[in-house]
């Protein structure tokens, strides 16, 4: 029944007496031919925004009650070190901007609020307005400056946090809670970070109008810890490689080029970096395999000591954080495999990126990664170094097996896009806008 109603509304038709969604979802499913500042109608004359009329009645199937929905995005992520959270926020913002440019959501007004001094060039925003407010930085900017910029229908926070003032004033605040790893894997995080996010987490779950998370697995985790928040939680799975991803790089044909294993992610305990390094050291000694680790330490994480034995120091390379999409794509494309034995994830980006660029994936046998990777990854016990090595060697020695995993991954990765995540989030915002 649910899917039938979805199809019915995507065609712009409805029965006023039938059970139905409170708004038309056509802009989520197809672009408009023309963007304007007014309500746009489809071929049946039904507006794409058909929100409640001024008298408070539910919208009819006719053309009335059209309004502009104003969304403000908390741009604090632009001033933070890039991890998966900030990467998602950037990709989401760009994808929303491109959808607006293509004619989706003609009655949607979006503004990105940022602190002074942030670099916006990489986003190349074409429709979303950018406004710099205040002179403060970091937490102070988010908690003391951002809440006083009012007037939007929604404040959309993409990075786990939100202004407490806005939450406790009862404003329409939506927050993307990527994961609760600070609760379930506390040893990886500094005490100050854990305490701050415990306070913010309780406030968000109690006061936010909408909580978005990035996987069904994480929704189950959040619901278990915050059962009263269950009805306000929605899922919007992350994309993978950028929607404007670089052309598939040509695989190196240099006979002198050595094969290598690849890790992409934070250098943290939660990511199981100690096991990654043990596997890299053993494969360097036993198979003369090079290994590249892409990522950096984060100030919110407890420091981890990573010592590389001198006899393999030339085989193991710490590449640091790589911001260039072209460079990262080339690393994936030429790697023999991506090793991703993380202990806790919600909707990891590297496995889908690797699949997009035809790199086989070895991943932890945990629920979130099974949801994320389906049958397109080889799963391992994240604590079993010998098992992980055996899988890696199989990929190195059996081109047919490696090719099969590449083909599976290439097909699986097509399921994920940042535009798809934007549509999922917009569906929830629009639905709750009509209910306010």
Short mmCIF file of C-alpha atoms in Angstrom, two decimals, residues 160-162 195-205:
data_model
loop_
_atom_site.label_atom_id
_atom_site.label_comp_id
_atom_site.label_asym_id
_atom_site.label_seq_id
_atom_site.Cartn_x
_atom_site.Cartn_y
_atom_site.Cartn_z
CA UNK A 160 26.20 15.69 14.92
CA UNK A 161 25.74 18.97 16.81
CA UNK A 162 23.26 21.85 17.02
CA UNK A 195 31.23 14.79 27.85
CA UNK A 196 30.27 17.54 25.41
CA UNK A 197 28.57 15.13 23.04
CA UNK A 198 26.77 13.37 25.87
CA UNK A 199 25.13 16.70 26.78
CA UNK A 200 24.42 17.62 23.17
CA UNK A 201 23.16 14.13 22.40
CA UNK A 202 20.55 14.20 25.16
CA UNK A 203 19.38 17.66 24.08
CA UNK A 204 19.13 16.65 20.41
CA UNK A 205 17.19 13.48 21.12
#
